[in-house]
């Protein structure tokens, strides 16, 4: 029995100024896929370049806590996941994190790990979560 797990990444940008520039790019993966086994991992990375200080907020459709506990779901069935952020000043989810302006940019990595052991009682199918990244400048 194989379970296919899929995590999608969506990026949105909010602006509050006219003369300033910020950009997101160099995304390594827009679709992250977890394996069907305990502790499987997947990750994506992207960079942000801003000519002023900014805030970035990472969130998830199925987020359970600010430390990255979440889940992928297939209707009523859920499998726990643990998400982490590197490149930010903290591994906090759904909390605006501040960053300084940088011409070289900042690289962020979002990693997800399966925390539940899939068993015969877990039906096969597509288990999903959606990760959101909001950039505020």
PDB file of C-alpha atoms in Angstrom:
ATOM      1  CA  UNK A   1       0.000   0.000   0.000  1.00  0.00           C
ATOM      2  CA  UNK A   2       1.454   3.300  -1.060  1.00  0.00           C
ATOM      3  CA  UNK A   3       0.369   6.704   0.124  1.00  0.00           C
ATOM      4  CA  UNK A   4       0.977   9.741  -2.059  1.00  0.00           C
ATOM      5  CA  UNK A   5       1.497  12.908  -0.079  1.00  0.00           C
ATOM      6  CA  UNK A   6       1.530  16.346  -1.678  1.00  0.00           C
ATOM      7  CA  UNK A   7       2.235  19.752  -0.251  1.00  0.00           C
ATOM      8  CA  UNK A   8       1.702  22.838  -2.403  1.00  0.00           C
ATOM      9  CA  UNK A   9       3.448  26.168  -1.996  1.00  0.00           C
ATOM     10  CA  UNK A  10       1.712  29.457  -2.765  1.00  0.00           C
ATOM     11  CA  UNK A  11       3.385  32.847  -2.640  1.00  0.00           C
ATOM     12  CA  UNK A  12       1.633  36.173  -2.196  1.00  0.00           C
ATOM     13  CA  UNK A  13       3.133  39.658  -2.016  1.00  0.00           C
ATOM     14  CA  UNK A  14       1.596  42.656  -0.245  1.00  0.00           C
ATOM     15  CA  UNK A  15       2.940  46.161  -0.791  1.00  0.00           C
ATOM     16  CA  UNK A  16       2.519  49.325   1.196  1.00  0.00           C
ATOM     17  CA  UNK A  17       4.833  51.692  -0.667  1.00  0.00           C
ATOM     18  CA  UNK A  18       5.415  52.948  -4.189  1.00  0.00           C
ATOM     19  CA  UNK A  19       9.136  53.610  -4.589  1.00  0.00           C
ATOM     20  CA  UNK A  20      10.480  50.521  -2.836  1.00  0.00           C
ATOM     21  CA  UNK A  21      11.220  47.226  -4.517  1.00  0.00           C
ATOM     22  CA  UNK A  22      11.042  43.688  -3.205  1.00  0.00           C
ATOM     23  CA  UNK A  23      11.121  40.471  -5.160  1.00  0.00           C
ATOM     24  CA  UNK A  24      10.826  36.767  -4.502  1.00  0.00           C
ATOM     25  CA  UNK A  25      12.443  34.279  -6.803  1.00  0.00           C
ATOM     26  CA  UNK A  26      14.754  31.331  -7.345  1.00  0.00           C
ATOM     27  CA  UNK A  27      12.149  28.925  -5.954  1.00  0.00           C
ATOM     28  CA  UNK A  28      13.492  25.375  -6.041  1.00  0.00           C
ATOM     29  CA  UNK A  29      10.158  23.500  -5.826  1.00  0.00           C
ATOM     30  CA  UNK A  30       6.556  24.658  -6.073  1.00  0.00           C
ATOM     31  CA  UNK A  31       5.192  21.174  -5.306  1.00  0.00           C
ATOM     32  CA  UNK A  32       6.752  19.348  -2.399  1.00  0.00           C
ATOM     33  CA  UNK A  33       6.165  15.593  -2.110  1.00  0.00           C
ATOM     34  CA  UNK A  34       6.552  13.558   1.034  1.00  0.00           C
ATOM     35  CA  UNK A  35       7.301   9.854   0.852  1.00  0.00           C
ATOM     36  CA  UNK A  36       4.860   7.291   2.221  1.00  0.00           C
ATOM     37  CA  UNK A  37       7.041   6.394   5.200  1.00  0.00           C
ATOM     38  CA  UNK A  38       7.668   7.639   8.738  1.00  0.00           C
ATOM     39  CA  UNK A  39       9.989  10.684   9.001  1.00  0.00           C
ATOM     40  CA  UNK A  40      10.091  11.259   5.227  1.00  0.00           C
ATOM     41  CA  UNK A  41      11.118  14.815   4.360  1.00  0.00           C
ATOM     42  CA  UNK A  42      10.745  17.362   1.596  1.00  0.00           C
ATOM     43  CA  UNK A  43      11.842  20.976   1.224  1.00  0.00           C
ATOM     44  CA  UNK A  44      11.811  24.015  -1.010  1.00  0.00           C
ATOM     45  CA  UNK A  45      13.889  27.168  -1.032  1.00  0.00           C
ATOM     46  CA  UNK A  46      13.523  30.679  -2.405  1.00  0.00           C
ATOM     47  CA  UNK A  47      15.215  34.048  -2.088  1.00  0.00           C
ATOM     48  CA  UNK A  48      13.926  37.513  -1.220  1.00  0.00           C
ATOM     49  CA  UNK A  49      15.611  40.747  -2.275  1.00  0.00           C
ATOM     50  CA  UNK A  50      14.398  44.043  -0.820  1.00  0.00           C
ATOM     51  CA  UNK A  51      15.856  47.543  -0.809  1.00  0.00           C
ATOM     52  CA  UNK A  52      14.263  48.185   2.596  1.00  0.00           C
ATOM     53  CA  UNK A  53      13.453  46.241   5.750  1.00  0.00           C
ATOM     54  CA  UNK A  54      10.512  43.871   5.428  1.00  0.00           C
ATOM     55  CA  UNK A  55       8.469  41.265   7.276  1.00  0.00           C
ATOM     56  CA  UNK A  56       7.808  37.739   6.097  1.00  0.00           C
ATOM     57  CA  UNK A  57       5.110  35.422   7.438  1.00  0.00           C
ATOM     58  CA  UNK A  58       4.958  31.673   6.858  1.00  0.00           C
ATOM     59  CA  UNK A  59       1.635  29.916   7.334  1.00  0.00           C
ATOM     60  CA  UNK A  60      -0.200  26.757   6.382  1.00  0.00           C
ATOM     61  CA  UNK A  61      -3.791  25.828   5.654  1.00  0.00           C
ATOM     62  CA  UNK A  62      -3.598  23.050   8.281  1.00  0.00           C
ATOM     63  CA  UNK A  63      -1.300  24.802  10.768  1.00  0.00           C
ATOM     64  CA  UNK A  64      -1.861  23.758  14.393  1.00  0.00           C
ATOM     65  CA  UNK A  65       0.728  25.837  16.255  1.00  0.00           C
ATOM     66  CA  UNK A  66       3.304  28.578  15.829  1.00  0.00           C
ATOM     67  CA  UNK A  67       6.161  26.071  16.117  1.00  0.00           C
ATOM     68  CA  UNK A  68       5.255  24.374  12.818  1.00  0.00           C
ATOM     69  CA  UNK A  69       3.001  21.498  13.817  1.00  0.00           C
ATOM     70  CA  UNK A  70       0.594  20.823  10.974  1.00  0.00           C
ATOM     71  CA  UNK A  71      -0.933  17.923   9.053  1.00  0.00           C
ATOM     72  CA  UNK A  72      -1.707  16.696   5.573  1.00  0.00           C
ATOM     73  CA  UNK A  73      -5.244  15.486   5.024  1.00  0.00           C
ATOM     74  CA  UNK A  74      -7.298  13.348   2.686  1.00  0.00           C
ATOM     75  CA  UNK A  75     -10.801  14.367   3.686  1.00  0.00           C
ATOM     76  CA  UNK A  76     -11.314  13.073   7.222  1.00  0.00           C
ATOM     77  CA  UNK A  77      -7.948  11.272   7.442  1.00  0.00           C
ATOM     78  CA  UNK A  78      -4.928  13.196   8.733  1.00  0.00           C
ATOM     79  CA  UNK A  79      -1.212  12.584   9.072  1.00  0.00           C
ATOM     80  CA  UNK A  80       0.814  14.862  11.345  1.00  0.00           C
ATOM     81  CA  UNK A  81       3.700  16.868   9.909  1.00  0.00           C
ATOM     82  CA  UNK A  82       6.371  19.123  11.357  1.00  0.00           C
ATOM     83  CA  UNK A  83       7.439  22.177   9.342  1.00  0.00           C
ATOM     84  CA  UNK A  84      10.564  24.257   9.823  1.00  0.00           C
ATOM     85  CA  UNK A  85      12.020  27.484   8.430  1.00  0.00           C
ATOM     86  CA  UNK A  86      15.710  28.239   8.006  1.00  0.00           C
ATOM     87  CA  UNK A  87      17.052  31.604   6.972  1.00  0.00           C
ATOM     88  CA  UNK A  88      14.587  33.548   9.113  1.00  0.00           C
ATOM     89  CA  UNK A  89      15.365  35.008  12.525  1.00  0.00           C
ATOM     90  CA  UNK A  90      13.090  32.391  14.158  1.00  0.00           C
ATOM     91  CA  UNK A  91      11.183  29.202  13.348  1.00  0.00           C
ATOM     92  CA  UNK A  92       7.798  30.784  14.034  1.00  0.00           C
ATOM     93  CA  UNK A  93       4.720  30.144  11.917  1.00  0.00           C
ATOM     94  CA  UNK A  94       1.903  32.618  11.277  1.00  0.00           C
ATOM     95  CA  UNK A  95       3.997  35.322  12.947  1.00  0.00           C
ATOM     96  CA  UNK A  96       5.527  38.243  10.993  1.00  0.00           C
ATOM     97  CA  UNK A  97       9.319  37.893  11.111  1.00  0.00           C
ATOM     98  CA  UNK A  98      11.459  40.958  10.454  1.00  0.00           C
ATOM     99  CA  UNK A  99      14.382  41.040   8.009  1.00  0.00           C
ATOM    100  CA  UNK A 100      16.836  43.727   6.966  1.00  0.00           C
ATOM    101  CA  UNK A 101      17.323  45.106   3.462  1.00  0.00           C
ATOM    102  CA  UNK A 102      19.939  43.245   1.421  1.00  0.00           C
ATOM    103  CA  UNK A 103      21.152  43.598  -2.161  1.00  0.00           C
ATOM    104  CA  UNK A 104      22.390  39.996  -2.084  1.00  0.00           C
ATOM    105  CA  UNK A 105      19.044  38.861  -0.697  1.00  0.00           C
ATOM    106  CA  UNK A 106      18.034  36.333   1.906  1.00  0.00           C
ATOM    107  CA  UNK A 107      17.571  32.640   1.215  1.00  0.00           C
ATOM    108  CA  UNK A 108      14.762  30.819   2.997  1.00  0.00           C
ATOM    109  CA  UNK A 109      14.241  27.064   3.210  1.00  0.00           C
ATOM    110  CA  UNK A 110      10.916  25.507   4.213  1.00  0.00           C
ATOM    111  CA  UNK A 111      11.170  21.840   5.198  1.00  0.00           C
ATOM    112  CA  UNK A 112       8.375  19.401   6.066  1.00  0.00           C
ATOM    113  CA  UNK A 113       8.704  16.054   7.835  1.00  0.00           C
ATOM    114  CA  UNK A 114       6.052  13.342   8.227  1.00  0.00           C
ATOM    115  CA  UNK A 115       5.526  12.705  11.955  1.00  0.00           C
ATOM    116  CA  UNK A 116       2.966   9.877  11.773  1.00  0.00           C
ATOM    117  CA  UNK A 117       3.722   6.302  10.827  1.00  0.00           C
ATOM    118  CA  UNK A 118       1.422   5.401   7.903  1.00  0.00           C
ATOM    119  CA  UNK A 119      -0.278   2.095   8.660  1.00  0.00           C
ATOM    120  CA  UNK A 120      -2.672  -0.272   6.962  1.00  0.00           C
ATOM    121  CA  UNK A 121      -5.524   1.722   8.538  1.00  0.00           C
ATOM    122  CA  UNK A 122      -4.547   4.852   6.604  1.00  0.00           C
ATOM    123  CA  UNK A 123      -6.208   4.801   3.180  1.00  0.00           C
ATOM    124  CA  UNK A 124      -4.142   5.527   0.094  1.00  0.00           C
ATOM    125  CA  UNK A 125      -4.730   8.808  -1.688  1.00  0.00           C
ATOM    126  CA  UNK A 126      -3.551  12.384  -1.968  1.00  0.00           C
ATOM    127  CA  UNK A 127      -2.927  14.025   1.378  1.00  0.00           C
ATOM    128  CA  UNK A 128      -2.519  17.797   1.102  1.00  0.00           C
ATOM    129  CA  UNK A 129      -1.611  20.963   2.874  1.00  0.00           C
ATOM    130  CA  UNK A 130      -0.961  24.421   1.435  1.00  0.00           C
ATOM    131  CA  UNK A 131       1.896  26.625   2.625  1.00  0.00           C
ATOM    132  CA  UNK A 132       1.573  30.389   2.324  1.00  0.00           C
ATOM    133  CA  UNK A 133       4.414  32.916   2.328  1.00  0.00           C
ATOM    134  CA  UNK A 134       3.411  36.573   2.759  1.00  0.00           C
ATOM    135  CA  UNK A 135       5.952  39.317   2.164  1.00  0.00           C
ATOM    136  CA  UNK A 136       5.134  42.733   3.679  1.00  0.00           C
ATOM    137  CA  UNK A 137       7.194  45.811   2.842  1.00  0.00           C
TER     138      UNK A 137
END
